[in-house]
CSV table of C-alpha atoms in Angstrom, one decimal:
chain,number,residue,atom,x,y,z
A,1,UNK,CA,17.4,4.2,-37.7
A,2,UNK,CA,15.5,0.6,-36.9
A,3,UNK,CA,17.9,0.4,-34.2
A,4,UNK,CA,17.7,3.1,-32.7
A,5,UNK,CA,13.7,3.2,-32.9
A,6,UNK,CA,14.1,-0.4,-31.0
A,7,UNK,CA,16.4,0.9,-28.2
A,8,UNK,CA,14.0,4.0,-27.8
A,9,UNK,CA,11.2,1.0,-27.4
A,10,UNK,CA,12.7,-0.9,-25.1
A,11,UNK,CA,13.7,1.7,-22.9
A,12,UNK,CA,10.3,3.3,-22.9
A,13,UNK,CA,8.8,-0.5,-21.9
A,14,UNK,CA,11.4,-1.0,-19.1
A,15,UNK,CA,10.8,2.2,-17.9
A,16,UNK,CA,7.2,1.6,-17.4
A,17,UNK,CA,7.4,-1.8,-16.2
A,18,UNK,CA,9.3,0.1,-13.2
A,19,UNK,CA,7.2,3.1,-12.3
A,20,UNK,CA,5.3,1.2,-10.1
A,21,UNK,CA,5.8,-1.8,-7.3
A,22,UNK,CA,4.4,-3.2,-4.8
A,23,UNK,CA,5.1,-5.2,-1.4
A,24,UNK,CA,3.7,-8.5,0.2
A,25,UNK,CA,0.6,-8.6,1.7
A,26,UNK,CA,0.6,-7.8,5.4
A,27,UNK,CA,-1.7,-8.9,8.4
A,28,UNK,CA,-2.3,-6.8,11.1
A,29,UNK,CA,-4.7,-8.1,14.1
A,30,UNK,CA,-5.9,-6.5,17.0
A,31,UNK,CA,-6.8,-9.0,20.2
A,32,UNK,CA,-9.6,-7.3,21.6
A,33,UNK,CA,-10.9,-10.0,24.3
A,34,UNK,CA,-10.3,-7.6,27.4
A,35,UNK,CA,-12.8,-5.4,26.1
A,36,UNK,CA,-16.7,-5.7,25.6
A,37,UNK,CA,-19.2,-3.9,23.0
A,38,UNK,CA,-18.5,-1.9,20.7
A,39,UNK,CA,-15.1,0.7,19.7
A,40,UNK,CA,-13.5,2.3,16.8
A,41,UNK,CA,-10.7,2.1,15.2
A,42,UNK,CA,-8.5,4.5,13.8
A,43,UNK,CA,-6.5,3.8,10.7
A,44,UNK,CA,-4.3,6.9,9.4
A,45,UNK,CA,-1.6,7.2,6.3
A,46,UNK,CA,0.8,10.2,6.0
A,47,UNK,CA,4.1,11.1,4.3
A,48,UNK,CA,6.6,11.8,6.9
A,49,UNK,CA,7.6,14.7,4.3
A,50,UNK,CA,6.9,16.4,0.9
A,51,UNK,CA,9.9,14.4,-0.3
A,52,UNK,CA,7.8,10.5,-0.2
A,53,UNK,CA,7.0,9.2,-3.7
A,54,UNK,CA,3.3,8.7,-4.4
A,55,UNK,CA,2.2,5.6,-2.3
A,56,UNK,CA,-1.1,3.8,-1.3
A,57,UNK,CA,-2.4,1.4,1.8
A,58,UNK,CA,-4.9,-1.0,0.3
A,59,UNK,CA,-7.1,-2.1,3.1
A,60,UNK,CA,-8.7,-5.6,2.2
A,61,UNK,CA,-10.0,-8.4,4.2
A,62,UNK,CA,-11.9,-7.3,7.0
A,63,UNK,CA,-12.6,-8.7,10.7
A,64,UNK,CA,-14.6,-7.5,13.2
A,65,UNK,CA,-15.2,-4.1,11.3
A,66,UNK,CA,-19.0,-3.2,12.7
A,67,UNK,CA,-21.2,-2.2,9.5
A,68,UNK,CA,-24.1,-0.8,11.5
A,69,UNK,CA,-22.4,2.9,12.1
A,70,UNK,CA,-21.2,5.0,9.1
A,71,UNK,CA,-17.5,5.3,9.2
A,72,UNK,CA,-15.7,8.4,9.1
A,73,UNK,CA,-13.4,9.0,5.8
A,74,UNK,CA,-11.2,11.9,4.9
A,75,UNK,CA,-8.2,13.0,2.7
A,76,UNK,CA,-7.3,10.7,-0.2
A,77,UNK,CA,-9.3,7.7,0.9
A,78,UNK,CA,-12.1,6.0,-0.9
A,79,UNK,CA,-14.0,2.5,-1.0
A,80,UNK,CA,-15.7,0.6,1.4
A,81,UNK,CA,-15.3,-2.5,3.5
A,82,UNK,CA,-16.8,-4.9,0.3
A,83,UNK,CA,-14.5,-3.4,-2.2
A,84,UNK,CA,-11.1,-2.5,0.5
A,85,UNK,CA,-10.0,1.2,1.9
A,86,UNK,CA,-7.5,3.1,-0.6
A,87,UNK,CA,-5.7,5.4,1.0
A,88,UNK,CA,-3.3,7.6,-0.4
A,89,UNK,CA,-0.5,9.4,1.5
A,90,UNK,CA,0.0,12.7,-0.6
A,91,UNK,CA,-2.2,15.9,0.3
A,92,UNK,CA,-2.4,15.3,4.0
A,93,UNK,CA,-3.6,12.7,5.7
A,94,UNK,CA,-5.5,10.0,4.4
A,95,UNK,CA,-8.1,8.7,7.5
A,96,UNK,CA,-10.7,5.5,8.2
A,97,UNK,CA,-12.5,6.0,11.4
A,98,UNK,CA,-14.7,2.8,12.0
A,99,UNK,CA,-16.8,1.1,14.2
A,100,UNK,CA,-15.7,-2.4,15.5
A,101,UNK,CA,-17.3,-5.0,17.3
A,102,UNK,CA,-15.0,-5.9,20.9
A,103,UNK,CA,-14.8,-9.4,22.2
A,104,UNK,CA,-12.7,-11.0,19.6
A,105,UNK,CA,-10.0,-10.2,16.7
A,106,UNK,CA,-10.2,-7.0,14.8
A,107,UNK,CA,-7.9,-7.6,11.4
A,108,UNK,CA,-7.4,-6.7,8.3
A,109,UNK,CA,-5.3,-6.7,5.1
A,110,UNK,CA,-2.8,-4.1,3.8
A,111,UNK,CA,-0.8,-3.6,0.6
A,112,UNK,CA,1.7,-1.0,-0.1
A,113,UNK,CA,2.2,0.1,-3.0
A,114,UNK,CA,4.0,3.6,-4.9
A,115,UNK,CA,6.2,4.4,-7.8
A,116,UNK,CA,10.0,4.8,-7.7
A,117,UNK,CA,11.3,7.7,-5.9
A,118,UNK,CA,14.2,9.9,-5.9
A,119,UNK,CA,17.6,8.4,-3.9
A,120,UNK,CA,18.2,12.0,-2.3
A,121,UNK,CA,15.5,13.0,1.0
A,122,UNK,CA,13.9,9.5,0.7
A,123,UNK,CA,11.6,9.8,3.3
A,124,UNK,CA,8.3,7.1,4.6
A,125,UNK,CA,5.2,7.1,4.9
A,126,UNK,CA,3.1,5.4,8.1
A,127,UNK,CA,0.3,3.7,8.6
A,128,UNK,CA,-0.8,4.4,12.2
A,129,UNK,CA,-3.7,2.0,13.7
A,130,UNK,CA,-5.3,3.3,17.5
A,131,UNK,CA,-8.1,2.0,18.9
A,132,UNK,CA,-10.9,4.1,20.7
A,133,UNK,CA,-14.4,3.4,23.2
A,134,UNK,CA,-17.5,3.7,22.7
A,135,UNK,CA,-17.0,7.5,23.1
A,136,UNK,CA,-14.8,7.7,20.5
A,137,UNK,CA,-12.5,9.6,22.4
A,138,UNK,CA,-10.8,7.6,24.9
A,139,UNK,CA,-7.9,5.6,23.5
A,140,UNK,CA,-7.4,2.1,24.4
A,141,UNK,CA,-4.2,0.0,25.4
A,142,UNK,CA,-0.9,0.9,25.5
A,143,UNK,CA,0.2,2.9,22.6
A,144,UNK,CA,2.7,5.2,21.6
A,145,UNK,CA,2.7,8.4,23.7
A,146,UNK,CA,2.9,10.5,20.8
A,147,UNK,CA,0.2,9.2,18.8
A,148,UNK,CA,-1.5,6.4,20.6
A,149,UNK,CA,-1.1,3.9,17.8
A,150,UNK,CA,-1.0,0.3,19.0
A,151,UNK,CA,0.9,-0.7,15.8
A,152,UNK,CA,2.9,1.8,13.4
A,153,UNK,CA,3.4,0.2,9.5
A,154,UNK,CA,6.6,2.3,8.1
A,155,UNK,CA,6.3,1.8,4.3
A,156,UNK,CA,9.4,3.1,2.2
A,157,UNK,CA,9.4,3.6,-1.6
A,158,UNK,CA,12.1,2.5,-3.8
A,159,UNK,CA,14.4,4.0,-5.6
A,160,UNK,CA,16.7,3.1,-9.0
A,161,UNK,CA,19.0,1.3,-6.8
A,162,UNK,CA,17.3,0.6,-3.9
A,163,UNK,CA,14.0,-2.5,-3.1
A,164,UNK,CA,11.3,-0.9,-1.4
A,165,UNK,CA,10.8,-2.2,2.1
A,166,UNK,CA,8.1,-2.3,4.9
A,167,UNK,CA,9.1,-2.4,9.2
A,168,UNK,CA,6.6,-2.3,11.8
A,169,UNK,CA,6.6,-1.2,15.4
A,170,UNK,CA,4.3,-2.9,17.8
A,171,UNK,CA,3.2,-0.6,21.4
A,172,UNK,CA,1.0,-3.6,22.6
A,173,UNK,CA,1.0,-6.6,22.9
A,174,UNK,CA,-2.7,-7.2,22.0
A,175,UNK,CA,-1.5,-5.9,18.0
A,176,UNK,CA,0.4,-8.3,15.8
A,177,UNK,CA,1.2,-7.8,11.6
A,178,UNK,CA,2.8,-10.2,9.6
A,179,UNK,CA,6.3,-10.9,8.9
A,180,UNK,CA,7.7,-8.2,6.2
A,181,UNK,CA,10.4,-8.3,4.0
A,182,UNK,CA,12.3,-5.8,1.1
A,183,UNK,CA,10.7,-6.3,-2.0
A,184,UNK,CA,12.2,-5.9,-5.1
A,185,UNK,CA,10.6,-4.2,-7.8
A,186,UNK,CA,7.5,-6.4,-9.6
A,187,UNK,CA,5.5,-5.0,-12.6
A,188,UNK,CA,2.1,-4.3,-11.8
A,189,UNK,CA,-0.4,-6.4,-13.9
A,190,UNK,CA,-0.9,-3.0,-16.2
A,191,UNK,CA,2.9,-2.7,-16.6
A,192,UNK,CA,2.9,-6.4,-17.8
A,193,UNK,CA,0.5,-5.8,-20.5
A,194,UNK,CA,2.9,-2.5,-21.6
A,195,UNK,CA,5.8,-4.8,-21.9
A,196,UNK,CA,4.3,-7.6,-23.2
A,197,UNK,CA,2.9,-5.3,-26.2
A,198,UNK,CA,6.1,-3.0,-26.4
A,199,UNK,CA,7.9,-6.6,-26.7
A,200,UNK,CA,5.6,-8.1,-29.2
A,201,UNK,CA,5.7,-5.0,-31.9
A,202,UNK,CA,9.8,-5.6,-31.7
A,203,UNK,CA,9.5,-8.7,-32.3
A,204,UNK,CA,7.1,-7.6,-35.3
A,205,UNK,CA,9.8,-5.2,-36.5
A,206,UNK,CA,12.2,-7.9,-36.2
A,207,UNK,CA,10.1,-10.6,-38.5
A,208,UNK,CA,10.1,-7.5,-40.9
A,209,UNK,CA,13.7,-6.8,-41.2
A,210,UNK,CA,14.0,-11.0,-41.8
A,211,UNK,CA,11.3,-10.8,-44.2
A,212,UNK,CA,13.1,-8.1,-46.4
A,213,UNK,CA,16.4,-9.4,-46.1
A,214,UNK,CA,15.1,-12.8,-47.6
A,215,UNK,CA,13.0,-11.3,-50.5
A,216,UNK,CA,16.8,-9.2,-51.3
C-alpha cells in the first residue's frame, strides 16, 4: 500500500515538474539610424492554430521604447515597460503597439515559455515585430510582404518526446535576435518547490518505515 502511495507521489511530482518549460533568453534589436524622430513599433503573438499548447512572450529589457505616448495593448497582454509585456498566444492575438524614439537601437528582451503539448497537429506560435512612422500607418524597411514584420520569432512547444525550440526569420537587415537553440525541458522555479516538497514527504515516509522496522 506504502508503495504504491510513493509511486502515485512521484509520479504526481514528475508530472508537475514537466507541465511547464521555458527557452533561453532572446535579443532582438532594431538599428534604426536611417530614420529620425519618433515611430512605433509593432509587436504581435498568435497561435498559428487552435492546436498550439498554452505559451507566453515575456517582453523585458527595454531600449529606445518612447514613454511619453500611451501604448496601445490588446488580447491577452498585460504589464508595462518597468515590469515587462506578457503576452499570451491563446484567444486571438495578443498586441503592443508603442512609441519609439528613431536615431539609435530599439531592443528588447523575450522569453518563451508554455506547457507540454500534444505530439499530433503540433503547431507554433509567432512573434511578429514591424515598425511604423510617425503616422502610424506607414511601415518601414523591408519586411515580409505578407505581414511587414522585419523579424518573425517562431516559438514551438514541446511535447513528451520532443525539446521545445525557437527559429527566427530576419526580412532586414537593420533587425538582429540572438542565437537560439532547442531547449530541453527545465522546471520552473514553482515546479521546483513541488518536487522539492513531494520529495521531502517521501523521504519522511521512508524515515517512518525505518523507524518502525527498528522498534519491531
Amino acid at each position: 500500500m506504502r508503495l504504491t502511495f510513493k509511486k502515485i507521489l512521484l509520479a504526481a511530482v514528475l508530472s508537475t515538474s514537466a507541465a511547464f518549460v521555458s527557452a533561453e533568453t532572446l535579443r532582438v534589436e532594431i538599428d534604426t539610424s536611417s530614420f529620425t524622430h519618433q515611430g512605433w513599433i509593432d509587436l504581435m503573438f498568435n497561435a498559428s492554430s487552435g492546436n498550439a499548447a498554452s505559451s507566453t512572450a515575456q517582453l523585458s529589457n527595454f531600449v529606445g521604447f518612447n514613454t511619453q505616448f500611451v501604448p496601445e495593448l490588446s488580447g491577452q497582454t498585460s504589464g508595462s515597460l518597468a515590469s515587462g509585456y506578457t503576452m499570451g498566444n491563446l484567444n486571438g492575438t495578443a498586441d503592443i503597439f508603442h512609441a519609439v524614439n528613431f536615431g539609435g537601437k530599439i531592443g528588447f528582451d523575450v522569453d518563451f515559455a508554455g506547457s507540454i503539448g500534444s505530439a499530433i497537429n503540433r503547431s507554433l506560435s509567432t512573434l511578429s515585430v514591424a515598425l511604423y512612422g510617425a503616422d502610424q500607418s506607414t511601415l518601414l524597411g523591408h519586411g515580409d510582404p505578407a505581414s511587414g514584420a522585419l523579424v518573425q520569432l517562431y516559438w514551438l512547444s514541446p511535447t513528451s518526446t520532443a525539446a521545445s525550440s525557437v527559429t527566427t526569420r530576419v526580412f532586414d537587415s537593420m533587425a538582429s535576435v540572438g542565437a537560439a537553440t532547442a531547449i530541453s525541458p527545465v522546471p520552473e522555479p514553482s515546479a521546483w518547490l513541488t518536487m522539492g516538497a513531494g520529495l521531502g514527504l517521501l523521504g519522511l515516509i521512508g524515515r517512518r518505515k525505518r523507524a518502525a522496522a527498528f522498534a519491531v
